[in-house]
PDB file as gemmi writes it, atoms N, CA and C in Angstrom:
CRYST1    1.000    1.000    1.000  90.00  90.00  90.00 P 1                      
ATOM      1  N   MET A   1     -13.299  10.186 -40.714  1.00  0.00           N  
ATOM      2  CA  MET A   1     -13.023  10.717 -39.393  1.00  0.00           C  
ATOM      3  C   MET A   1     -12.560   9.563 -38.499  1.00  0.00           C  
ATOM      4  N   LYS A   2     -11.620   9.847 -37.658  1.00  0.00           N  
ATOM      5  CA  LYS A   2     -11.098   8.849 -36.734  1.00  0.00           C  
ATOM      6  C   LYS A   2     -11.640   9.111 -35.331  1.00  0.00           C  
ATOM      7  N   VAL A   3     -11.870   8.028 -34.604  1.00  0.00           N  
ATOM      8  CA  VAL A   3     -12.250   8.108 -33.197  1.00  0.00           C  
ATOM      9  C   VAL A   3     -11.277   7.236 -32.406  1.00  0.00           C  
ATOM     10  N   TYR A   4     -11.171   7.517 -31.147  1.00  0.00           N  
ATOM     11  CA  TYR A   4     -10.219   6.807 -30.290  1.00  0.00           C  
ATOM     12  C   TYR A   4     -10.991   6.179 -29.136  1.00  0.00           C  
ATOM     13  N   ILE A   5     -10.852   4.867 -29.013  1.00  0.00           N  
ATOM     14  CA  ILE A   5     -11.578   4.082 -28.029  1.00  0.00           C  
ATOM     15  C   ILE A   5     -10.645   3.792 -26.855  1.00  0.00           C  
ATOM     16  N   LEU A   6     -11.107   4.099 -25.648  1.00  0.00           N  
ATOM     17  CA  LEU A   6     -10.358   3.798 -24.432  1.00  0.00           C  
ATOM     18  C   LEU A   6     -10.956   2.540 -23.821  1.00  0.00           C  
ATOM     19  N   ASN A   7     -10.125   1.521 -23.662  1.00  0.00           N  
ATOM     20  CA  ASN A   7     -10.547   0.240 -23.098  1.00  0.00           C  
ATOM     21  C   ASN A   7      -9.897   0.008 -21.749  1.00  0.00           C  
ATOM     22  N   HIS A   8     -10.643  -0.626 -20.858  1.00  0.00           N  
ATOM     23  CA  HIS A   8     -10.118  -1.078 -19.574  1.00  0.00           C  
ATOM     24  C   HIS A   8      -9.900  -2.579 -19.718  1.00  0.00           C  
ATOM     25  N   ASN A   9      -8.654  -3.006 -19.644  1.00  0.00           N  
ATOM     26  CA  ASN A   9      -8.292  -4.406 -19.858  1.00  0.00           C  
ATOM     27  C   ASN A   9      -8.041  -5.092 -18.519  1.00  0.00           C  
ATOM     28  N   ILE A  10      -8.689  -6.236 -18.330  1.00  0.00           N  
ATOM     29  CA  ILE A  10      -8.507  -7.024 -17.113  1.00  0.00           C  
ATOM     30  C   ILE A  10      -8.019  -8.415 -17.530  1.00  0.00           C  
ATOM     31  N   MET A  11      -6.902  -8.825 -16.942  1.00  0.00           N  
ATOM     32  CA  MET A  11      -6.311 -10.111 -17.285  1.00  0.00           C  
ATOM     33  C   MET A  11      -7.324 -11.234 -17.083  1.00  0.00           C  
ATOM     34  N   HIS A  12      -7.420 -12.113 -18.040  1.00  0.00           N  
ATOM     35  CA  HIS A  12      -8.287 -13.293 -18.030  1.00  0.00           C  
ATOM     36  C   HIS A  12      -9.777 -12.955 -18.122  1.00  0.00           C  
ATOM     37  N   GLU A  13     -10.123 -11.677 -18.283  1.00  0.00           N  
ATOM     38  CA  GLU A  13     -11.534 -11.308 -18.406  1.00  0.00           C  
ATOM     39  C   GLU A  13     -11.825 -10.544 -19.684  1.00  0.00           C  
ATOM     40  N   GLY A  14     -10.829  -9.895 -20.271  1.00  0.00           N  
ATOM     41  CA  GLY A  14     -11.039  -9.154 -21.507  1.00  0.00           C  
ATOM     42  C   GLY A  14     -11.116  -7.655 -21.285  1.00  0.00           C  
ATOM     43  N   SER A  15     -11.681  -6.974 -22.275  1.00  0.00           N  
ATOM     44  CA  SER A  15     -11.719  -5.515 -22.278  1.00  0.00           C  
ATOM     45  C   SER A  15     -13.140  -4.995 -22.119  1.00  0.00           C  
ATOM     46  N   THR A  16     -13.224  -3.814 -21.518  1.00  0.00           N  
ATOM     47  CA  THR A  16     -14.483  -3.112 -21.359  1.00  0.00           C  
ATOM     48  C   THR A  16     -14.303  -1.695 -21.890  1.00  0.00           C  
ATOM     49  N   LEU A  17     -15.257  -1.228 -22.653  1.00  0.00           N  
ATOM     50  CA  LEU A  17     -15.209   0.118 -23.199  1.00  0.00           C  
ATOM     51  C   LEU A  17     -15.382   1.140 -22.084  1.00  0.00           C  
ATOM     52  N   VAL A  18     -14.460   2.110 -22.031  1.00  0.00           N  
ATOM     53  CA  VAL A  18     -14.543   3.180 -21.046  1.00  0.00           C  
ATOM     54  C   VAL A  18     -15.097   4.441 -21.691  1.00  0.00           C  
ATOM     55  N   GLY A  19     -14.599   4.770 -22.893  1.00  0.00           N  
ATOM     56  CA  GLY A  19     -15.052   5.984 -23.551  1.00  0.00           C  
ATOM     57  C   GLY A  19     -14.605   6.061 -24.988  1.00  0.00           C  
ATOM     58  N   ILE A  20     -15.228   6.981 -25.720  1.00  0.00           N  
ATOM     59  CA  ILE A  20     -14.886   7.244 -27.113  1.00  0.00           C  
ATOM     60  C   ILE A  20     -14.518   8.720 -27.206  1.00  0.00           C  
ATOM     61  N   TYR A  21     -13.384   9.007 -27.844  1.00  0.00           N  
ATOM     62  CA  TYR A  21     -12.867  10.374 -27.910  1.00  0.00           C  
ATOM     63  C   TYR A  21     -12.593  10.770 -29.351  1.00  0.00           C  
ATOM     64  N   ALA A  22     -12.710  12.065 -29.630  1.00  0.00           N  
ATOM     65  CA  ALA A  22     -12.483  12.585 -30.972  1.00  0.00           C  
ATOM     66  C   ALA A  22     -11.002  12.852 -31.235  1.00  0.00           C  
ATOM     67  N   SER A  23     -10.213  13.007 -30.177  1.00  0.00           N  
ATOM     68  CA  SER A  23      -8.791  13.268 -30.376  1.00  0.00           C  
ATOM     69  C   SER A  23      -7.942  12.282 -29.585  1.00  0.00           C  
ATOM     70  N   ARG A  24      -6.792  11.973 -30.144  1.00  0.00           N  
ATOM     71  CA  ARG A  24      -5.871  11.028 -29.503  1.00  0.00           C  
ATOM     72  C   ARG A  24      -5.360  11.582 -28.181  1.00  0.00           C  
ATOM     73  N   SER A  25      -5.104  12.894 -28.139  1.00  0.00           N  
ATOM     74  CA  SER A  25      -4.553  13.495 -26.925  1.00  0.00           C  
ATOM     75  C   SER A  25      -5.522  13.389 -25.749  1.00  0.00           C  
ATOM     76  N   LYS A  26      -6.812  13.581 -25.986  1.00  0.00           N  
ATOM     77  CA  LYS A  26      -7.793  13.459 -24.906  1.00  0.00           C  
ATOM     78  C   LYS A  26      -7.915  12.004 -24.446  1.00  0.00           C  
ATOM     79  N   ALA A  27      -7.892  11.077 -25.386  1.00  0.00           N  
ATOM     80  CA  ALA A  27      -7.966   9.658 -25.034  1.00  0.00           C  
ATOM     81  C   ALA A  27      -6.736   9.235 -24.232  1.00  0.00           C  
ATOM     82  N   ASP A  28      -5.557   9.679 -24.658  1.00  0.00           N  
ATOM     83  CA  ASP A  28      -4.327   9.348 -23.929  1.00  0.00           C  
ATOM     84  C   ASP A  28      -4.317   9.968 -22.535  1.00  0.00           C  
ATOM     85  N   ALA A  29      -4.807  11.204 -22.426  1.00  0.00           N  
ATOM     86  CA  ALA A  29      -4.855  11.876 -21.123  1.00  0.00           C  
ATOM     87  C   ALA A  29      -5.795  11.140 -20.174  1.00  0.00           C  
ATOM     88  N   GLU A  30      -6.934  10.696 -20.676  1.00  0.00           N  
ATOM     89  CA  GLU A  30      -7.880   9.950 -19.836  1.00  0.00           C  
ATOM     90  C   GLU A  30      -7.314   8.590 -19.448  1.00  0.00           C  
ATOM     91  N   ALA A  31      -6.621   7.929 -20.384  1.00  0.00           N  
ATOM     92  CA  ALA A  31      -5.990   6.642 -20.084  1.00  0.00           C  
ATOM     93  C   ALA A  31      -4.939   6.809 -18.989  1.00  0.00           C  
ATOM     94  N   LEU A  32      -4.158   7.867 -19.074  1.00  0.00           N  
ATOM     95  CA  LEU A  32      -3.130   8.127 -18.067  1.00  0.00           C  
ATOM     96  C   LEU A  32      -3.758   8.425 -16.707  1.00  0.00           C  
ATOM     97  N   ARG A  33      -4.838   9.204 -16.695  1.00  0.00           N  
ATOM     98  CA  ARG A  33      -5.531   9.514 -15.444  1.00  0.00           C  
ATOM     99  C   ARG A  33      -6.090   8.241 -14.811  1.00  0.00           C  
ATOM    100  N   CYS A  34      -6.721   7.398 -15.622  1.00  0.00           N  
ATOM    101  CA  CYS A  34      -7.282   6.137 -15.119  1.00  0.00           C  
ATOM    102  C   CYS A  34      -6.179   5.215 -14.605  1.00  0.00           C  
ATOM    103  N   LYS A  35      -5.064   5.150 -15.333  1.00  0.00           N  
ATOM    104  CA  LYS A  35      -3.953   4.295 -14.925  1.00  0.00           C  
ATOM    105  C   LYS A  35      -3.365   4.762 -13.593  1.00  0.00           C  
ATOM    106  N   ASN A  36      -3.160   6.066 -13.452  1.00  0.00           N  
ATOM    107  CA  ASN A  36      -2.593   6.595 -12.211  1.00  0.00           C  
ATOM    108  C   ASN A  36      -3.532   6.364 -11.031  1.00  0.00           C  
ATOM    109  N   GLU A  37      -4.827   6.514 -11.267  1.00  0.00           N  
ATOM    110  CA  GLU A  37      -5.820   6.258 -10.223  1.00  0.00           C  
ATOM    111  C   GLU A  37      -5.790   4.781  -9.811  1.00  0.00           C  
ATOM    112  N   TYR A  38      -5.726   3.902 -10.804  1.00  0.00           N  
ATOM    113  CA  TYR A  38      -5.666   2.463 -10.533  1.00  0.00           C  
ATOM    114  C   TYR A  38      -4.394   2.104  -9.761  1.00  0.00           C  
ATOM    115  N   LEU A  39      -3.243   2.637 -10.201  1.00  0.00           N  
ATOM    116  CA  LEU A  39      -1.983   2.320  -9.522  1.00  0.00           C  
ATOM    117  C   LEU A  39      -1.971   2.804  -8.079  1.00  0.00           C  
ATOM    118  N   ALA A  40      -2.519   3.975  -7.831  1.00  0.00           N  
ATOM    119  CA  ALA A  40      -2.574   4.496  -6.457  1.00  0.00           C  
ATOM    120  C   ALA A  40      -3.454   3.602  -5.584  1.00  0.00           C  
ATOM    121  N   GLU A  41      -4.584   3.167  -6.130  1.00  0.00           N  
ATOM    122  CA  GLU A  41      -5.488   2.291  -5.389  1.00  0.00           C  
ATOM    123  C   GLU A  41      -4.838   0.939  -5.094  1.00  0.00           C  
ATOM    124  N   ARG A  42      -4.178   0.348  -6.096  1.00  0.00           N  
ATOM    125  CA  ARG A  42      -3.531  -0.953  -5.909  1.00  0.00           C  
ATOM    126  C   ARG A  42      -2.331  -0.849  -4.966  1.00  0.00           C  
ATOM    127  N   GLN A  43      -1.597   0.253  -5.028  1.00  0.00           N  
ATOM    128  CA  GLN A  43      -0.452   0.446  -4.139  1.00  0.00           C  
ATOM    129  C   GLN A  43      -0.916   0.505  -2.686  1.00  0.00           C  
ATOM    130  N   THR A  44      -2.005   1.214  -2.454  1.00  0.00           N  
ATOM    131  CA  THR A  44      -2.575   1.296  -1.105  1.00  0.00           C  
ATOM    132  C   THR A  44      -3.024  -0.090  -0.638  1.00  0.00           C  
ATOM    133  N   SER A  45      -3.668  -0.821  -1.545  1.00  0.00           N  
ATOM    134  CA  SER A  45      -4.117  -2.172  -1.222  1.00  0.00           C  
ATOM    135  C   SER A  45      -2.932  -3.084  -0.912  1.00  0.00           C  
ATOM    136  N   TRP A  46      -1.866  -3.002  -1.716  1.00  0.00           N  
ATOM    137  CA  TRP A  46      -0.673  -3.810  -1.522  1.00  0.00           C  
ATOM    138  C   TRP A  46      -0.033  -3.511  -0.169  1.00  0.00           C  
ATOM    139  N   ASN A  47       0.053  -2.234   0.172  1.00  0.00           N  
ATOM    140  CA  ASN A  47       0.679  -1.837   1.432  1.00  0.00           C  
ATOM    141  C   ASN A  47      -0.126  -2.283   2.648  1.00  0.00           C  
ATOM    142  N   SER A  48      -1.433  -2.486   2.466  1.00  0.00           N  
ATOM    143  CA  SER A  48      -2.265  -2.920   3.591  1.00  0.00           C  
ATOM    144  C   SER A  48      -2.181  -4.429   3.831  1.00  0.00           C  
ATOM    145  N   LEU A  49      -1.611  -5.176   2.886  1.00  0.00           N  
ATOM    146  CA  LEU A  49      -1.480  -6.621   3.033  1.00  0.00           C  
ATOM    147  C   LEU A  49      -0.337  -6.964   3.984  1.00  0.00           C  
ATOM    148  N   SER A  50      -0.459  -8.101   4.639  1.00  0.00           N  
ATOM    149  CA  SER A  50       0.632  -8.564   5.485  1.00  0.00           C  
ATOM    150  C   SER A  50       1.772  -9.058   4.585  1.00  0.00           C  
ATOM    151  N   LYS A  51       2.948  -9.160   5.138  1.00  0.00           N  
ATOM    152  CA  LYS A  51       4.113  -9.646   4.376  1.00  0.00           C  
ATOM    153  C   LYS A  51       3.873 -11.060   3.851  1.00  0.00           C  
ATOM    154  N   THR A  52       3.183 -11.881   4.625  1.00  0.00           N  
ATOM    155  CA  THR A  52       2.869 -13.249   4.202  1.00  0.00           C  
ATOM    156  C   THR A  52       1.958 -13.223   2.973  1.00  0.00           C  
ATOM    157  N   SER A  53       0.947 -12.364   3.004  1.00  0.00           N  
ATOM    158  CA  SER A  53       0.034 -12.249   1.862  1.00  0.00           C  
ATOM    159  C   SER A  53       0.757 -11.729   0.632  1.00  0.00           C  
ATOM    160  N   GLN A  54       1.661 -10.781   0.828  1.00  0.00           N  
ATOM    161  CA  GLN A  54       2.436 -10.245  -0.297  1.00  0.00           C  
ATOM    162  C   GLN A  54       3.287 -11.336  -0.930  1.00  0.00           C  
ATOM    163  N   LYS A  55       3.919 -12.166  -0.105  1.00  0.00           N  
ATOM    164  CA  LYS A  55       4.740 -13.260  -0.630  1.00  0.00           C  
ATOM    165  C   LYS A  55       3.890 -14.266  -1.387  1.00  0.00           C  
ATOM    166  N   MET A  56       2.676 -14.535  -0.892  1.00  0.00           N  
ATOM    167  CA  MET A  56       1.792 -15.483  -1.542  1.00  0.00           C  
ATOM    168  C   MET A  56       1.365 -14.970  -2.926  1.00  0.00           C  
ATOM    169  N   LEU A  57       1.147 -13.664  -3.063  1.00  0.00           N  
ATOM    170  CA  LEU A  57       0.716 -13.083  -4.334  1.00  0.00           C  
ATOM    171  C   LEU A  57       1.851 -12.940  -5.338  1.00  0.00           C  
ATOM    172  N   GLY A  58       3.075 -12.984  -4.873  1.00  0.00           N  
ATOM    173  CA  GLY A  58       4.217 -12.840  -5.769  1.00  0.00           C  
ATOM    174  C   GLY A  58       4.694 -11.395  -5.819  1.00  0.00           C  
ATOM    175  N   PRO A  59       5.510 -11.083  -6.816  1.00  0.00           N  
ATOM    176  CA  PRO A  59       6.058  -9.730  -6.914  1.00  0.00           C  
ATOM    177  C   PRO A  59       4.962  -8.679  -7.099  1.00  0.00           C  
ATOM    178  N   MET A  60       5.228  -7.485  -6.596  1.00  0.00           N  
ATOM    179  CA  MET A  60       4.241  -6.414  -6.673  1.00  0.00           C  
ATOM    180  C   MET A  60       3.911  -6.047  -8.118  1.00  0.00           C  
ATOM    181  N   ASN A  61       4.898  -6.085  -9.024  1.00  0.00           N  
ATOM    182  CA  ASN A  61       4.606  -5.714 -10.408  1.00  0.00           C  
ATOM    183  C   ASN A  61       3.600  -6.658 -11.043  1.00  0.00           C  
ATOM    184  N   ARG A  62       3.594  -7.930 -10.664  1.00  0.00           N  
ATOM    185  CA  ARG A  62       2.589  -8.865 -11.173  1.00  0.00           C  
ATOM    186  C   ARG A  62       1.218  -8.538 -10.576  1.00  0.00           C  
ATOM    187  N   TYR A  63       1.204  -8.117  -9.335  1.00  0.00           N  
ATOM    188  CA  TYR A  63      -0.035  -7.711  -8.663  1.00  0.00           C  
ATOM    189  C   TYR A  63      -0.619  -6.471  -9.345  1.00  0.00           C  
ATOM    190  N   LEU A  64       0.241  -5.559  -9.780  1.00  0.00           N  
ATOM    191  CA  LEU A  64      -0.216  -4.333 -10.423  1.00  0.00           C  
ATOM    192  C   LEU A  64      -0.619  -4.545 -11.876  1.00  0.00           C  
ATOM    193  N   ASP A  65      -0.046  -5.548 -12.546  1.00  0.00           N  
ATOM    194  CA  ASP A  65      -0.295  -5.765 -13.971  1.00  0.00           C  
ATOM    195  C   ASP A  65      -1.592  -6.515 -14.273  1.00  0.00           C  
ATOM    196  N   ILE A  66      -2.424  -6.725 -13.285  1.00  0.00           N  
ATOM    197  CA  ILE A  66      -3.682  -7.432 -13.498  1.00  0.00           C  
ATOM    198  C   ILE A  66      -4.611  -6.630 -14.407  1.00  0.00           C  
ATOM    199  N   GLU A  67      -4.557  -5.304 -14.305  1.00  0.00           N  
ATOM    200  CA  GLU A  67      -5.421  -4.440 -15.097  1.00  0.00           C  
ATOM    201  C   GLU A  67      -4.586  -3.398 -15.825  1.00  0.00           C  
ATOM    202  N   GLY A  68      -5.177  -2.848 -16.895  1.00  0.00           N  
ATOM    203  CA  GLY A  68      -4.507  -1.801 -17.647  1.00  0.00           C  
ATOM    204  C   GLY A  68      -5.499  -1.073 -18.541  1.00  0.00           C  
ATOM    205  N   TYR A  69      -5.020  -0.053 -19.217  1.00  0.00           N  
ATOM    206  CA  TYR A  69      -5.845   0.757 -20.113  1.00  0.00           C  
ATOM    207  C   TYR A  69      -5.146   0.870 -21.454  1.00  0.00           C  
ATOM    208  N   SER A  70      -5.924   0.854 -22.528  1.00  0.00           N  
ATOM    209  CA  SER A  70      -5.347   0.993 -23.864  1.00  0.00           C  
ATOM    210  C   SER A  70      -6.246   1.867 -24.727  1.00  0.00           C  
ATOM    211  N   VAL A  71      -5.612   2.548 -25.683  1.00  0.00           N  
ATOM    212  CA  VAL A  71      -6.329   3.408 -26.625  1.00  0.00           C  
ATOM    213  C   VAL A  71      -6.167   2.798 -28.005  1.00  0.00           C  
ATOM    214  N   GLU A  72      -7.281   2.627 -28.705  1.00  0.00           N  
ATOM    215  CA  GLU A  72      -7.264   2.080 -30.053  1.00  0.00           C  
ATOM    216  C   GLU A  72      -7.909   3.072 -31.014  1.00  0.00           C  
ATOM    217  N   GLU A  73      -7.353   3.160 -32.204  1.00  0.00           N  
ATOM    218  CA  GLU A  73      -7.853   4.073 -33.223  1.00  0.00           C  
ATOM    219  C   GLU A  73      -8.790   3.337 -34.192  1.00  0.00           C  
ATOM    220  N   TYR A  74      -9.921   3.948 -34.489  1.00  0.00           N  
ATOM    221  CA  TYR A  74     -10.895   3.385 -35.430  1.00  0.00           C  
ATOM    222  C   TYR A  74     -11.339   4.442 -36.408  1.00  0.00           C  
ATOM    223  N   ASP A  75     -11.719   4.007 -37.606  1.00  0.00           N  
ATOM    224  CA  ASP A  75     -12.331   4.913 -38.573  1.00  0.00           C  
ATOM    225  C   ASP A  75     -13.821   4.924 -38.339  1.00  0.00           C  
ATOM    226  N   LEU A  76     -14.381   6.117 -38.236  1.00  0.00           N  
ATOM    227  CA  LEU A  76     -15.817   6.256 -38.053  1.00  0.00           C  
ATOM    228  C   LEU A  76     -16.505   6.172 -39.403  1.00  0.00           C  
ATOM    229  N   ILE A  77     -17.480   5.312 -39.519  1.00  0.00           N  
ATOM    230  CA  ILE A  77     -18.211   5.141 -40.774  1.00  0.00           C  
ATOM    231  C   ILE A  77     -19.468   5.993 -40.686  1.00  0.00           C  
ATOM    232  N   GLU A  78     -19.567   6.954 -41.586  1.00  0.00           N  
ATOM    233  CA  GLU A  78     -20.721   7.843 -41.610  1.00  0.00           C  
ATOM    234  C   GLU A  78     -21.665   7.447 -42.735  1.00  0.00           C  
ATOM    235  N   ASP A  79     -22.961   7.553 -42.471  1.00  0.00           N  
ATOM    236  CA  ASP A  79     -23.953   7.250 -43.507  1.00  0.00           C  
ATOM    237  C   ASP A  79     -24.273   8.468 -44.321  1.00  0.00           C  
TER     238      ASP A  79                                                      
END                                                                             
């Protein structure tokens, strides 16, 4: 049996387990939901910064790429 692991990846910090799913479609749907939630939050944060702060942080895409979500497939070992 296969299981699908959803990880929250943070640059320079590594990955954290978010959830384990029995189907790829549910894991992908949750990853997409988490990603969209994260992007909306970061976009709001970016827009609240002054232009000087935005220039100091660099391009917005680098600001957004600090975190991400990934789905990995594993074989479940049953006893």
